[in-house]
Tab-separated table of C-alpha atoms in Angstrom:
chain	number	residue	atom	x	y	z
A	294	MET	CA	1.693	3.100	-84.428
A	295	SER	CA	1.976	-0.664	-84.429
A	296	THR	CA	4.549	-3.334	-83.808
A	297	ILE	CA	5.477	-5.263	-86.939
A	298	VAL	CA	7.315	-8.592	-86.985
A	299	LEU	CA	8.946	-9.458	-90.321
A	300	VAL	CA	9.694	-13.175	-90.779
A	301	HIS	CA	12.281	-14.011	-93.428
A	302	GLY	CA	12.269	-17.049	-95.706
A	303	LEU	CA	14.736	-19.818	-96.475
A	304	TRP	CA	18.043	-19.194	-98.295
A	305	VAL	CA	18.215	-15.672	-96.817
A	306	THR	CA	18.563	-14.024	-93.401
A	307	PRO	CA	16.881	-11.001	-91.725
A	308	ARG	CA	19.128	-8.896	-93.978
A	309	SER	CA	16.492	-9.499	-96.661
A	310	TRP	CA	14.286	-6.970	-94.849
A	311	GLU	CA	16.915	-4.213	-94.761
A	312	GLN	CA	14.874	-1.879	-96.992
A	313	TRP	CA	11.572	-2.547	-95.237
A	314	VAL	CA	12.740	-1.794	-91.683
A	315	PRO	CA	13.574	1.922	-92.164
A	316	TYR	CA	10.591	2.254	-94.525
A	317	TYR	CA	8.144	1.180	-91.807
A	318	GLU	CA	10.060	2.859	-88.962
A	319	ALA	CA	9.829	6.189	-90.807
A	320	ARG	CA	6.055	5.844	-90.402
A	321	GLY	CA	6.398	5.502	-86.656
A	322	HIS	CA	6.113	1.739	-86.307
A	323	THR	CA	8.293	-0.580	-84.232
A	324	VAL	CA	9.841	-3.248	-86.469
A	325	LEU	CA	11.434	-6.552	-85.437
A	326	THR	CA	13.172	-9.024	-87.768
A	327	PRO	CA	13.812	-12.149	-85.682
A	328	ALA	CA	16.132	-14.724	-87.222
A	329	TYR	CA	15.533	-18.460	-87.187
A	330	PRO	CA	17.740	-20.236	-84.608
A	331	GLY	CA	21.289	-20.249	-86.008
A	332	PHE	CA	20.508	-17.595	-88.624
A	333	GLU	CA	21.487	-14.703	-86.336
A	334	VAL	CA	24.923	-14.210	-87.837
A	335	GLU	CA	25.723	-12.416	-91.068
A	336	VAL	CA	25.316	-13.883	-94.539
A	337	GLU	CA	29.060	-14.145	-95.055
A	338	ALA	CA	29.518	-16.224	-91.887
A	339	LEU	CA	26.773	-18.688	-92.860
A	340	ARG	CA	28.270	-19.106	-96.301
A	341	ALA	CA	31.635	-19.907	-94.759
A	342	ASP	CA	30.131	-22.370	-92.286
A	343	PRO	CA	26.449	-23.316	-92.672
A	344	THR	CA	26.607	-26.194	-90.175
A	345	PRO	CA	24.850	-24.161	-87.382
A	346	ILE	CA	21.651	-24.111	-89.474
A	347	ALA	CA	21.854	-27.579	-91.025
A	348	THR	CA	19.689	-29.342	-88.449
A	349	VAL	CA	17.415	-26.584	-87.130
A	350	THR	CA	13.758	-27.653	-87.124
A	351	VAL	CA	10.422	-25.968	-87.732
A	352	PRO	CA	9.191	-26.615	-84.141
A	353	GLU	CA	12.378	-25.016	-82.780
A	354	THR	CA	11.875	-22.035	-85.065
A	355	ILE	CA	8.210	-21.602	-84.161
A	356	ALA	CA	9.054	-21.822	-80.445
A	357	HIS	CA	11.686	-19.113	-80.886
A	358	LEU	CA	9.309	-16.827	-82.796
A	359	GLU	CA	6.566	-17.390	-80.213
A	360	LYS	CA	8.997	-16.351	-77.468
A	361	VAL	CA	9.751	-13.123	-79.341
A	362	ILE	CA	6.105	-12.335	-80.051
A	363	THR	CA	4.747	-13.111	-76.581
A	364	SER	CA	7.351	-10.808	-75.034
A	365	LEU	CA	5.846	-7.818	-76.863
A	366	PRO	CA	3.431	-5.419	-75.145
A	367	GLU	CA	0.816	-5.873	-77.884
A	368	LYS	CA	-0.137	-8.359	-80.562
A	369	PRO	CA	1.977	-7.461	-83.600
A	370	ILE	CA	1.265	-7.452	-87.285
A	371	ILE	CA	3.143	-10.457	-88.659
A	372	ILE	CA	4.446	-10.349	-92.230
A	373	GLY	CA	6.280	-13.365	-93.617
A	374	HIS	CA	7.944	-14.034	-96.948
A	375	SER	CA	8.305	-17.470	-98.600
A	376	PHE	CA	8.797	-20.063	-95.837
A	377	GLY	CA	8.324	-17.121	-93.463
A	378	GLY	CA	4.786	-17.144	-94.854
A	379	THR	CA	4.333	-20.733	-93.728
A	380	LEU	CA	5.654	-19.811	-90.288
A	381	THR	CA	3.309	-16.805	-90.190
A	382	GLN	CA	0.345	-19.071	-90.908
A	383	LEU	CA	1.445	-21.419	-88.110
A	384	LEU	CA	1.754	-18.484	-85.707
A	385	LEU	CA	-1.701	-17.137	-86.557
A	386	ASP	CA	-3.183	-20.627	-86.122
A	387	ARG	CA	-1.702	-20.633	-82.604
A	388	GLY	CA	-3.477	-17.376	-81.734
A	389	HIS	CA	-0.640	-14.941	-82.339
A	390	GLY	CA	-0.796	-11.699	-84.278
A	391	ALA	CA	-3.313	-8.882	-84.745
A	392	ALA	CA	-3.211	-9.594	-88.490
A	393	GLY	CA	-0.981	-11.554	-90.833
A	394	VAL	CA	0.308	-11.018	-94.349
A	395	VAL	CA	2.110	-13.773	-96.245
A	396	ILE	CA	4.076	-12.858	-99.369
A	397	ASP	CA	4.925	-15.512	-101.975
A	398	SER	CA	4.201	-17.999	-99.210
A	399	ALA	CA	5.438	-21.551	-99.132
A	400	PRO	CA	2.425	-23.805	-98.579
A	401	THR	CA	1.132	-25.290	-95.388
A	402	GLU	CA	0.246	-28.987	-95.325
A	403	GLY	CA	-2.472	-30.082	-97.731
A	404	ILE	CA	-1.692	-27.802	-100.682
A	405	ARG	CA	-1.258	-30.181	-103.592
A	406	VAL	CA	-0.608	-27.675	-106.374
A	407	THR	CA	2.916	-28.174	-107.761
A	408	PRO	CA	3.500	-26.168	-110.967
A	409	PRO	CA	6.430	-27.208	-113.214
A	410	SER	CA	8.403	-24.047	-112.376
A	411	GLN	CA	8.235	-24.930	-108.683
A	412	ILE	CA	9.563	-28.433	-109.336
A	413	LYS	CA	12.389	-27.004	-111.446
A	414	SER	CA	13.192	-24.387	-108.775
A	415	LEU	CA	13.436	-26.936	-105.950
A	416	PHE	CA	15.147	-29.698	-107.953
A	417	PRO	CA	18.681	-28.482	-107.065
A	418	ILE	CA	17.845	-29.315	-103.419
A	419	LEU	CA	15.933	-32.533	-104.184
A	420	ASP	CA	18.408	-33.984	-106.685
A	421	ASN	CA	20.512	-35.639	-103.984
A	422	PRO	CA	19.057	-37.328	-100.845
A	423	ALA	CA	22.269	-36.501	-98.981
A	424	LYS	CA	21.195	-32.837	-98.986
A	425	ARG	CA	18.430	-33.821	-96.582
A	426	HIS	CA	21.012	-33.983	-93.830
A	427	ARG	CA	22.921	-30.767	-94.478
A	428	ALA	CA	22.467	-27.146	-95.445
A	429	ALA	CA	21.986	-26.866	-99.198
A	430	GLY	CA	21.927	-23.836	-101.460
A	431	PHE	CA	21.653	-22.651	-105.038
A	432	THR	CA	24.223	-21.655	-107.609
A	433	PRO	CA	23.848	-18.075	-108.902
A	434	GLU	CA	22.132	-19.417	-112.025
A	435	GLN	CA	19.714	-21.575	-110.018
A	436	PHE	CA	18.957	-18.643	-107.683
A	437	HIS	CA	18.278	-16.443	-110.713
A	438	TYR	CA	15.661	-18.883	-112.011
A	439	ALA	CA	13.981	-19.594	-108.668
A	440	PHE	CA	14.127	-16.176	-106.972
A	441	THR	CA	15.117	-13.294	-109.241
A	442	ASN	CA	13.853	-14.279	-112.696
A	443	THR	CA	12.582	-10.770	-113.457
A	444	LEU	CA	16.006	-9.172	-112.843
A	445	SER	CA	18.870	-8.741	-115.286
A	446	ASP	CA	21.832	-11.106	-115.006
A	447	SER	CA	23.938	-8.475	-113.235
A	448	ASP	CA	21.201	-7.446	-110.785
A	449	ALA	CA	20.397	-11.090	-110.043
A	450	LEU	CA	24.056	-11.799	-109.294
A	451	ALA	CA	24.255	-8.755	-107.014
A	452	ALA	CA	21.219	-9.985	-105.080
A	453	TYR	CA	22.754	-13.459	-104.800
A	454	GLU	CA	26.049	-12.120	-103.506
A	455	ARG	CA	24.440	-9.907	-100.875
A	456	TYR	CA	21.668	-12.168	-99.584
A	457	ALA	CA	21.903	-15.844	-100.595
A	458	ILE	CA	22.882	-18.547	-98.103
A	459	PRO	CA	22.298	-22.306	-97.862
A	460	ALA	CA	19.240	-23.556	-95.953
A	461	PRO	CA	18.356	-26.750	-94.068
A	462	GLY	CA	17.870	-29.276	-96.844
A	463	ASN	CA	15.500	-31.289	-94.707
A	464	TRP	CA	12.926	-28.479	-94.761
A	465	VAL	CA	12.512	-28.897	-98.504
A	466	TRP	CA	12.427	-32.678	-98.241
A	467	ALA	CA	10.048	-32.705	-95.247
A	468	TYR	CA	7.664	-29.878	-96.180
A	469	GLY	CA	8.125	-29.537	-99.934
A	470	LEU	CA	6.815	-31.555	-102.812
A	471	ILE	CA	6.568	-34.896	-100.967
A	472	ALA	CA	5.061	-33.661	-97.682
A	473	ASN	CA	1.494	-34.466	-98.716
A	474	PHE	CA	2.342	-38.092	-99.376
A	475	LYS	CA	3.340	-38.774	-95.764
A	476	PRO	CA	0.805	-40.226	-93.314
A	477	GLY	CA	-0.431	-38.123	-90.406
A	478	ARG	CA	-0.067	-34.449	-89.642
A	479	GLN	CA	3.232	-32.786	-90.505
A	480	GLU	CA	4.839	-29.878	-88.679
A	481	THR	CA	3.362	-27.416	-91.194
A	482	TRP	CA	-0.223	-28.468	-90.490
A	483	VAL	CA	-2.695	-25.696	-89.674
A	484	ASP	CA	-6.387	-25.829	-88.830
A	485	TYR	CA	-8.081	-24.264	-91.868
A	486	HIS	CA	-11.334	-24.178	-89.861
A	487	ASN	CA	-9.902	-22.217	-86.922
A	488	ALA	CA	-12.540	-19.531	-86.278
A	489	GLY	CA	-10.233	-17.708	-83.872
A	490	ARG	CA	-7.517	-16.941	-86.406
A	491	ALA	CA	-6.517	-13.325	-87.065
A	492	PRO	CA	-7.181	-11.782	-90.518
A	493	LEU	CA	-4.808	-13.065	-93.190
A	494	LEU	CA	-3.781	-11.660	-96.580
A	495	PHE	CA	-1.964	-13.645	-99.270
A	496	ILE	CA	0.200	-11.608	-101.667
A	497	ALA	CA	1.505	-13.422	-104.741
A	498	GLY	CA	3.810	-12.424	-107.572
A	499	GLY	CA	2.509	-13.127	-111.058
A	500	ALA	CA	5.978	-14.175	-112.299
A	501	ASP	CA	7.065	-16.097	-109.181
A	502	HIS	CA	8.725	-19.367	-110.229
A	503	ILE	CA	9.290	-21.092	-106.887
A	504	MET	CA	5.940	-20.201	-105.224
A	505	PRO	CA	3.660	-19.358	-108.170
A	506	PRO	CA	0.265	-17.685	-107.783
A	507	SER	CA	-1.573	-21.010	-108.132
A	508	VAL	CA	0.128	-22.262	-104.957
A	509	ASN	CA	-0.836	-19.151	-103.017
A	510	LYS	CA	-4.401	-19.165	-104.350
A	511	SER	CA	-4.866	-22.788	-103.337
A	512	ASN	CA	-3.449	-22.084	-99.890
A	513	ALA	CA	-5.770	-19.102	-99.392
A	514	HIS	CA	-8.823	-21.030	-100.576
A	515	HIS	CA	-8.202	-23.756	-97.994
A	516	TYR	CA	-9.203	-21.343	-95.194
A	517	LYS	CA	-12.931	-21.783	-94.686
A	518	ALA	CA	-13.841	-20.849	-91.090
A	519	PRO	CA	-16.968	-18.653	-90.932
A	520	GLY	CA	-16.345	-15.167	-89.607
A	521	THR	CA	-12.639	-15.129	-90.471
A	522	VAL	CA	-11.045	-12.804	-93.018
A	523	THR	CA	-8.806	-14.298	-95.717
A	524	GLU	CA	-7.972	-12.336	-98.860
A	525	TYR	CA	-5.700	-12.769	-101.881
A	526	HIS	CA	-3.895	-10.118	-103.918
A	527	GLU	CA	-1.601	-10.632	-106.898
A	528	PHE	CA	1.034	-8.254	-108.286
A	529	PRO	CA	1.447	-9.084	-111.996
A	530	GLY	CA	4.952	-9.555	-113.329
A	531	ARG	CA	6.696	-9.748	-109.965
A	532	SER	CA	9.080	-12.536	-108.973
A	533	HIS	CA	9.814	-14.315	-105.706
A	534	TRP	CA	12.240	-11.443	-105.062
A	535	THR	CA	9.268	-9.086	-104.828
A	536	CYS	CA	10.315	-7.684	-101.424
A	537	ALA	CA	13.551	-6.294	-102.908
A	538	GLU	CA	13.092	-5.989	-106.659
A	539	PRO	CA	12.255	-2.548	-108.098
A	540	GLY	CA	8.817	-1.438	-106.957
A	541	TRP	CA	9.060	-3.282	-103.624
A	542	GLU	CA	7.501	-0.226	-101.932
A	543	GLN	CA	4.134	-1.100	-103.530
A	544	VAL	CA	4.257	-4.517	-101.892
A	545	ALA	CA	5.287	-3.056	-98.535
A	546	ASP	CA	2.490	-0.479	-98.704
A	547	LYS	CA	-0.164	-3.043	-99.662
A	548	ALA	CA	0.885	-5.387	-96.862
A	549	LEU	CA	0.901	-2.745	-94.153
A	550	GLU	CA	-2.215	-0.856	-95.257
A	551	TRP	CA	-4.231	-4.068	-95.388
A	552	ALA	CA	-2.913	-5.251	-92.032
A	553	LEU	CA	-3.637	-1.941	-90.305
A	554	ALA	CA	-7.149	-1.860	-91.765
A	555	HIS	CA	-7.946	-5.401	-90.599
A	556	ALA	CA	-5.911	-5.731	-87.367
A	557	ARG	CA	-7.847	-6.735	-84.326
A	558	PRO	CA	-6.842	-6.435	-80.635
């Protein structure tokens, strides 16, 4: 048995893990799904009033996650999706976790691959500088393109209605397409030569529009420290919604089996 921490991404809440929690608990594991600061309330409440999450920062979020993880009796397996993948990489770089798995991960600083589908996916947040100072979200059609492009129109709308919320617009502006053009280290910087980092697996979806495989491959290839374990696995034909779209169990199994096989004390 292990302790597993599931870190959600932007534009969703811990509800996005609602199928994974009982799936892993049925195998005897302890599962935690910590929310970012301000994201603790339900989806419906954040849609009605997203102001509590409009100005939350990455350092605040990392500090909160570190508090959760360091309170545990053992180093957990950390699994993060989308921007939760970025946060997972930051946590591993800080010495946390027995192993980490990042799924459709947003990039850490220094990844300069920006496929056209990623630009199109993020454009609804980048099309107005005013969104940098407030929580900004997608329309159902924009969410369908960026997140659930492999689903039917009706299934994509159902996913949007159950899970989608706005997110801090500044995170996209600060750590998205223009982050690499800023001088100095950003808050998503990690040490790719950190020899003390726990094993790390990248899982990508072959049909992911917002975080395509090329982004995840580039991110994985940046890790170069001798003696560390970094691997990449791609599921063909799966979208950014891979943790909930049909067949999600294959992704959950791959993530956990790899982490258990490579976890270190």
